[in-house]
Coordinates of C-alpha atoms and ligand atoms in Angstrom, one line a residue:
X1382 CA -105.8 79.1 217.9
X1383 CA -102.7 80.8 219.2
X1384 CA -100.7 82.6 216.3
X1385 CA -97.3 81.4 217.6
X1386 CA -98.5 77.6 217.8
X1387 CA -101.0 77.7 215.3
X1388 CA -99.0 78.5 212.3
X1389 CA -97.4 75.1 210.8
X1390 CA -101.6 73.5 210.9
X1391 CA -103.3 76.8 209.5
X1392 CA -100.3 76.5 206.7
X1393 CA -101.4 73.4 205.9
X1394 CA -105.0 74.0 205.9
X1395 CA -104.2 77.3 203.7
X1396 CA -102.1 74.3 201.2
X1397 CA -104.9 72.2 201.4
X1398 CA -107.3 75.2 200.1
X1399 CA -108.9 75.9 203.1
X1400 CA -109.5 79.2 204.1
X1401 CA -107.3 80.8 207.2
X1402 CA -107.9 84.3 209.2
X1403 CA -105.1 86.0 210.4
X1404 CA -103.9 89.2 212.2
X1405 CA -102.1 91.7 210.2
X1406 CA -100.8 95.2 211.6
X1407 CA -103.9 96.4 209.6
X1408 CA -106.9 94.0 210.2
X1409 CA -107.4 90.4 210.2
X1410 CA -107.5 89.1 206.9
X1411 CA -109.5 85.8 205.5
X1412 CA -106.7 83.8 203.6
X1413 CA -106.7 81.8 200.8
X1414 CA -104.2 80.0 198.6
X1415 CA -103.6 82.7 196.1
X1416 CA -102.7 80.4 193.3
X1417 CA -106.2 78.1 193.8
X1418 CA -108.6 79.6 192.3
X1419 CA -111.3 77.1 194.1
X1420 CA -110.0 78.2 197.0
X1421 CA -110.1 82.2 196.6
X1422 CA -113.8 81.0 195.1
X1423 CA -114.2 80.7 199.0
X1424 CA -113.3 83.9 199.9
X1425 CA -116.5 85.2 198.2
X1426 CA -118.6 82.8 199.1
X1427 CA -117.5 83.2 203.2
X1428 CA -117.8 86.8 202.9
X1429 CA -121.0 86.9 200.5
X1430 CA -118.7 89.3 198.7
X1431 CA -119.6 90.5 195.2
X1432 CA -117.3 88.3 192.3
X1433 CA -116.4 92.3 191.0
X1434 CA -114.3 93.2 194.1
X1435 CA -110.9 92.0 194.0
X1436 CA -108.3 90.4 196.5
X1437 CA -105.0 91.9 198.0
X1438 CA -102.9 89.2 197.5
X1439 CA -100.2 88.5 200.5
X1440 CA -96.2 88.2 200.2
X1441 CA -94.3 86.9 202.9
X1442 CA -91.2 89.0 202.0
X1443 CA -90.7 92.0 199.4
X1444 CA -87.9 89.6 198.0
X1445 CA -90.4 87.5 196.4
X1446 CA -92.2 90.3 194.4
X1447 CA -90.1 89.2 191.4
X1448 CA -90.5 85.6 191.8
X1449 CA -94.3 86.2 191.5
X1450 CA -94.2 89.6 188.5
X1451 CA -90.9 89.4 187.1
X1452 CA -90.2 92.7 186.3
X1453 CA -91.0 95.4 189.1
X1454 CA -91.6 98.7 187.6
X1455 CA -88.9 101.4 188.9
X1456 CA -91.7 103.9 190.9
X1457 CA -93.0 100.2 191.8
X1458 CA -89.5 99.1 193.4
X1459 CA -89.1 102.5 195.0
X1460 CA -92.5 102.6 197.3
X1461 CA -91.3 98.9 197.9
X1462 CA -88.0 99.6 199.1
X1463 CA -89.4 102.5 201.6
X1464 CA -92.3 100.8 203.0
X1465 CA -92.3 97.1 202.9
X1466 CA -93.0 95.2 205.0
X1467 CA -95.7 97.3 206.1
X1468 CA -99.3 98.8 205.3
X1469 CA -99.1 99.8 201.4
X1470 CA -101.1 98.1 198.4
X1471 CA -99.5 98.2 195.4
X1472 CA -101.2 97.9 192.0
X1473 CA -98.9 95.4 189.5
X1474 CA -99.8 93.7 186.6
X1475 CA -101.7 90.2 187.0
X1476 CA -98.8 87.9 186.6
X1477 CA -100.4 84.6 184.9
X1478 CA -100.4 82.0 187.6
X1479 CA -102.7 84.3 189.7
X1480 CA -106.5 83.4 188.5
X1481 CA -108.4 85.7 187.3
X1482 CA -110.9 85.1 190.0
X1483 CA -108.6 86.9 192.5
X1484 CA -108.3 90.0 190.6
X1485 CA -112.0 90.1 189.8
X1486 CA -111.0 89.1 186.1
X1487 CA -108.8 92.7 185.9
X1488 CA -105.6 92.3 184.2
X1489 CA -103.9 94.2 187.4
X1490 CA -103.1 92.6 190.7
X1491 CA -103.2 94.4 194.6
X1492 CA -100.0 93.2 196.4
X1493 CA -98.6 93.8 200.0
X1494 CA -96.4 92.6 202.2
X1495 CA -97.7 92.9 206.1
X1496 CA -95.8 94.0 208.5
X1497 CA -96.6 91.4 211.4
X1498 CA -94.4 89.0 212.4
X1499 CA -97.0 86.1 212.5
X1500 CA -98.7 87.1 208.8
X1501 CA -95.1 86.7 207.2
X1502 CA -94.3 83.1 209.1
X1503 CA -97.9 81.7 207.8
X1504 CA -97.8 82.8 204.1
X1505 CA -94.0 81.6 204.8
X1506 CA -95.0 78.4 205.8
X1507 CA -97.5 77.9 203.2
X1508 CA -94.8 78.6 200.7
X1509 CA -97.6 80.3 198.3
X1510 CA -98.9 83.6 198.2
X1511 CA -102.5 84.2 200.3
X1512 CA -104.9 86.0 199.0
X1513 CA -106.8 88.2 201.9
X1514 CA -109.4 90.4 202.2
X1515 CA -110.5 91.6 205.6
X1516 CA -112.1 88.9 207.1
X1517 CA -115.5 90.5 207.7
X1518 CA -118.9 90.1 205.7
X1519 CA -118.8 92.2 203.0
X1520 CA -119.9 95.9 203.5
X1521 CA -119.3 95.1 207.4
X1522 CA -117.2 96.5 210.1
X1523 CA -113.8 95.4 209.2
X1524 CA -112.0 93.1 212.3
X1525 CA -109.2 93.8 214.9
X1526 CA -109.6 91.3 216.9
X1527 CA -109.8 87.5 216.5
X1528 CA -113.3 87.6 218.5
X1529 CA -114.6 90.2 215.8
X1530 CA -113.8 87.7 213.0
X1531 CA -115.4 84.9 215.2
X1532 CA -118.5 86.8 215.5
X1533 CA -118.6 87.9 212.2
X1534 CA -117.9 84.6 210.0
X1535 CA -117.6 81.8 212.7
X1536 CA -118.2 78.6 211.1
X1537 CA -117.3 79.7 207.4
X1538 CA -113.2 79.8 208.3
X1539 CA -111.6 76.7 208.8
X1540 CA -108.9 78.2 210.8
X1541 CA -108.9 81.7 213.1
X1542 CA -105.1 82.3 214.1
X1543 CA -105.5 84.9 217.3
X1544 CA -102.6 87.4 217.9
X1545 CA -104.6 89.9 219.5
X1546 CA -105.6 93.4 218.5
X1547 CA -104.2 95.3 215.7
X1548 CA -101.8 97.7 215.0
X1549 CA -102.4 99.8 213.1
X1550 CA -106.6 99.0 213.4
X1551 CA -107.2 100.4 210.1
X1552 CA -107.1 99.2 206.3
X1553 CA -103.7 99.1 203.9
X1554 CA -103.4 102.2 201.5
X1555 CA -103.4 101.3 198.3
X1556 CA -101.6 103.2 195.5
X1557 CA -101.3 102.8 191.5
X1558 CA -97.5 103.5 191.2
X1559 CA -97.2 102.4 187.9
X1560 CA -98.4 105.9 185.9
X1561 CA -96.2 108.8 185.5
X1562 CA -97.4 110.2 189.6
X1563 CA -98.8 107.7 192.1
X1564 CA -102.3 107.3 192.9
X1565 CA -103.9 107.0 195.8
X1566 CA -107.0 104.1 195.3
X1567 CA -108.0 104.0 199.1
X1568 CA -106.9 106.0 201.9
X1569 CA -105.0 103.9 204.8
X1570 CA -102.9 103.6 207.3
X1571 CA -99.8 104.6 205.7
X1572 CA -100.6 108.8 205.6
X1573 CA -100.4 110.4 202.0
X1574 CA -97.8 112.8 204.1
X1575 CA -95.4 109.9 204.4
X1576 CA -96.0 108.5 200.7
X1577 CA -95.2 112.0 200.0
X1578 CA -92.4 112.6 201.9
X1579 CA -90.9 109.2 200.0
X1580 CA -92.0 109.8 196.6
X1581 CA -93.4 113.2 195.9
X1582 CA -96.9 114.6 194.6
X1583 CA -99.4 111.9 194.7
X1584 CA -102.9 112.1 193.2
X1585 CA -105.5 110.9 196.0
X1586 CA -108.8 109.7 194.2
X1587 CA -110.5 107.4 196.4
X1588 CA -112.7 106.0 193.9
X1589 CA -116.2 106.6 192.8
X1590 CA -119.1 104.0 193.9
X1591 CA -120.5 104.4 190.1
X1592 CA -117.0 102.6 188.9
X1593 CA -115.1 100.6 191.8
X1594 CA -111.5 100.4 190.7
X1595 CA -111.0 99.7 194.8
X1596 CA -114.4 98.5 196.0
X1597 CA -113.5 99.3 199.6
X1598 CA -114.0 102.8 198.2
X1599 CA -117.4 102.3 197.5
X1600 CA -119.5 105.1 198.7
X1601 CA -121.6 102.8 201.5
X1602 CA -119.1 100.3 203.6
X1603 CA -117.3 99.3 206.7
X1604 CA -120.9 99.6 208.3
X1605 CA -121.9 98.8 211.7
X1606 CA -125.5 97.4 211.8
X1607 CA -126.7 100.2 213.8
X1608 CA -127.3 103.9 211.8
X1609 CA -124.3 105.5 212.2
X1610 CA -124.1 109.4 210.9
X1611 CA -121.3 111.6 211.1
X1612 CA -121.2 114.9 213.4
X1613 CA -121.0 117.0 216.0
X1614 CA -121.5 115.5 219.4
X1615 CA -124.9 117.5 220.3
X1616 CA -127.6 117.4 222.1
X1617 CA -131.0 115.1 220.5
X1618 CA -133.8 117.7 219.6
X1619 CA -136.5 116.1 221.7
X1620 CA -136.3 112.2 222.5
X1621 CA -133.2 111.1 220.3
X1622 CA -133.9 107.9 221.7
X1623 CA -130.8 106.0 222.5
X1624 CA -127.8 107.8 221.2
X1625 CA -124.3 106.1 220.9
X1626 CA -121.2 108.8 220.6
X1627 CA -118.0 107.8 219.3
X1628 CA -115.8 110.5 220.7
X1629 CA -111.9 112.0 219.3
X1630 CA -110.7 113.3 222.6
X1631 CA -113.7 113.4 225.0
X1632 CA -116.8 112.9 226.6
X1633 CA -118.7 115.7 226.1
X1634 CA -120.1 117.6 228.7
X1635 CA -123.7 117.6 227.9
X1636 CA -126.2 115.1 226.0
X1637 CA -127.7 112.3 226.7
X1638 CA -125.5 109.5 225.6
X1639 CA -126.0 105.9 226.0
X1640 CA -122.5 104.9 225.5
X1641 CA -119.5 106.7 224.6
X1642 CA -116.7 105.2 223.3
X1643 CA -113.5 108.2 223.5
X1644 CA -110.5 107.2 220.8
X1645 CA -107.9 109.0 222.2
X1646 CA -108.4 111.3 224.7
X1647 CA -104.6 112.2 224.3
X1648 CA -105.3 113.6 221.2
X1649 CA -103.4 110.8 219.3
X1650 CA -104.3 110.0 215.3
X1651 CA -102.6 106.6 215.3
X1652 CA -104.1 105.5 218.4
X1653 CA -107.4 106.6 217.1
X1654 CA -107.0 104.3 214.1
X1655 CA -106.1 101.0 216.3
X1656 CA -109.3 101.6 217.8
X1657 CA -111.8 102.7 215.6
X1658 CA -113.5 99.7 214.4
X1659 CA -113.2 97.7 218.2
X1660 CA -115.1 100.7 219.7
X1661 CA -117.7 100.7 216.4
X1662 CA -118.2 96.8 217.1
X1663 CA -118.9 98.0 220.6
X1664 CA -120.8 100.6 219.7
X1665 CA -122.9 98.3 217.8
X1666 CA -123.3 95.6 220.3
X1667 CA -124.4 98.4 222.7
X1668 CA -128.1 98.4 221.8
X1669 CA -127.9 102.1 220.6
X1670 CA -131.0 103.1 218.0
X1671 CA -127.9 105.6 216.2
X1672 CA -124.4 106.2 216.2
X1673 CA -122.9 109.8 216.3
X1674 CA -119.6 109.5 215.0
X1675 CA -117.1 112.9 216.1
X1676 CA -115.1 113.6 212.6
X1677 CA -111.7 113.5 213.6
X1678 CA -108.7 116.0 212.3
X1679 CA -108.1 115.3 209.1
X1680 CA -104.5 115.0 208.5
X1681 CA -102.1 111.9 208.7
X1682 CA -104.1 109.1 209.2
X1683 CA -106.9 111.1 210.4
X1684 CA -108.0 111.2 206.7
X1685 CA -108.4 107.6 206.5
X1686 CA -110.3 107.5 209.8
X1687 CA -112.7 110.1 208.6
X1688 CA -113.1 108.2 205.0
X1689 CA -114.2 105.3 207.0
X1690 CA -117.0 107.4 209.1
X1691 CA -118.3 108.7 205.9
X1692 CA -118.9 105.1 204.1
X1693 CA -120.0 103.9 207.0
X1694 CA -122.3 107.1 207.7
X1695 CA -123.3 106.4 203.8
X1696 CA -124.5 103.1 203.9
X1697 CA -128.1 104.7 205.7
X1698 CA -128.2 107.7 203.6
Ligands
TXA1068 O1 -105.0 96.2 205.1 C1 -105.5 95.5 204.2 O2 -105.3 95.9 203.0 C2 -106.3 94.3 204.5 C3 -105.4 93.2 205.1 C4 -106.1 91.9 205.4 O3 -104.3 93.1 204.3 N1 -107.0 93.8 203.4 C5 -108.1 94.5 202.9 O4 -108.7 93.8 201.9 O5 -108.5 95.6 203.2 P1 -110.2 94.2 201.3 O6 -110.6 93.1 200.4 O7 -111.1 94.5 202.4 O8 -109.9 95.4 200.4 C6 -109.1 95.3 199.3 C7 -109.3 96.4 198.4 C8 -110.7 96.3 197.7 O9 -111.3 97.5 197.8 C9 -110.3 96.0 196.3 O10 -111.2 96.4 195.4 C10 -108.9 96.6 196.1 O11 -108.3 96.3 197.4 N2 -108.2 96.0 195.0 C11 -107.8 94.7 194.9 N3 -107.3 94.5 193.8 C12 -107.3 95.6 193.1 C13 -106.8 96.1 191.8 N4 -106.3 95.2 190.9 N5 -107.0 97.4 191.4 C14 -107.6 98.2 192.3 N6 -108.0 97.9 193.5 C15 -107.9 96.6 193.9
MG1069 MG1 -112.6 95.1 203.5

């Protein structure tokens, strides 16, 4: 349903402890009832997502962070202050009316609030805090647009609130601020340069697959179903068979492409990011036998976009 009339029913199913997707300036996220942990059970089962990867619970304003944690932790409060409402994870401790299934059974809890007008009114509305991951099978290309999520988990959601494609196209960051220097769990939409800029140094360590502190670090994800690897936009030696190219800036002069998806011919990282995962769902959808995916400068956000490419490129290595 429609996002501006859908929100005071999908509210009520989210009460009720059904399970609602929604857009967010990131992706769409599958909600739950954060406090129900029969509900969040749910989540895993609608996503066929492993019990050890944990949720991002969902605020509907930074004023309730103390309501939820008591305490917020100074470097906590700072990154809080400067970028909510808006695409930053932050790592707290589990307060005790959050179940453990949420967090995976971890004694530390992922929070954000999302910058996107119609996110903010449902979890409003609902008067709890939703837990959300991106509402995509797990391991999958993440979703942008209602019809992705649709396509993706149908029948599983009780509720699919559409307000069109994405912002920002392109996962939270999530940071650990609670040490003595932030660290960077998962690269995102929020650039490194602008946590930065805010806070000083950061550490980035986008996680190891052997230990997944932030499963959506884990060497092999956001895949499309079609073998995807990550490189120049050449030529096939011989029959390639039927190559799909997603493109930075252009369609390239020679090769024999099947389709070619460009993400910005302007040149344009944040663009790029809105439409990275649309153009790999079309991509994938295109009958291609492999995906060449163009590497993309890797500065602002360009890092996250490239992170992406190389789980995805991963997951048929
Ligand atoms: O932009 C986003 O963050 C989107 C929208 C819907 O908000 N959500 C999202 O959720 O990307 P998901 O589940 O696809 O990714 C959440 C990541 C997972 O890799 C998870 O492991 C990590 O957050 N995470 C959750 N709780 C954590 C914790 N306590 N410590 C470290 N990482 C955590
Ligand atoms: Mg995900």
């Amino acid at each position: 349903m429609p996002a501006e009339s859908g929100i005071a029913e999908a509210a009520a199913v989210l009460r009720a402890g059904g399970l609602v997707a929604f857009p967010t300036e990131t992706v769409y996220g599958l909600g739950a009832n954060a406090l129900d942990a029969r509900a969040a059970a749910r989540i895993f089962e609608a996503k066929a997502r492993p019990s050890f990867d944990p949720l991002i619970t969902h605020l509907a304003d930074a004023a309730d962070l103390p309501g939820l944690i008591g305490a917020v932790p100074p470097a906590v409060a700072a990154l809080v202050e400067r970028f909510w409402p808006g695409p930053l994870t932050l790592i707290v401790d589990r307060p005790a009316v959050i179940p453990p299934i949420v967090t995976s059974g971890l004694d530390t809890m992922a929070v954000r609030v999302p910058d996107e007008a119609a996110a903010r009114a449902l979890i409003a509305a609902a008067g709890v805090p939703v837990a959300a991951p991106s509402a995509n099978r797990f391991g999958q290309l993440s979703p942008t647009r209602a019809e992705h999520v649709v396509a993706g988990l149908g029948g599983a959601v009780d509720v699919v609130l559409d307000g069109g494609p994405t912002r920002c196209g392109i996962e939270s960051t999530i940071v650990d601020a609670r040490g003595p220097q932030p660290v960077v769990l998962r690269l995102g939409a929020l650039p490194v340069e602008a946590l930065v800029e805010a806070v000083g140094p950061v550490t980035v360590r986008p996680g190891s697959s052997g230990q997944p502190v932030a499963p959506g670090t884990l060497a092999a994800h956001y895949a499309p179903r079609t073998p995807l690897i990550v490189g120049a936009a050449e030529p096939a030696a011989g029959d390639g068979g039927r190559r799909g190219l997603l493109a930075y800036r252009q369609t390239p002069a020679v090769g024999d492409w099947a389709a070619v998806e460009v993400l910005s011919p302007e040149g344009d990282l944040t663009v790029a990011a809105a439409r990275l995962f649309d153009a790999l769902h079309r991509l994938d959808a295109a009958g291609v036998t492999e995906i060449v995916a163009e590497p993309v400068p890797d500065v602002g956000v360009g890092r996250a976009i490239n992170d992406r490419l190389r789980r995805a490129a991963a997951t048929w290595h």
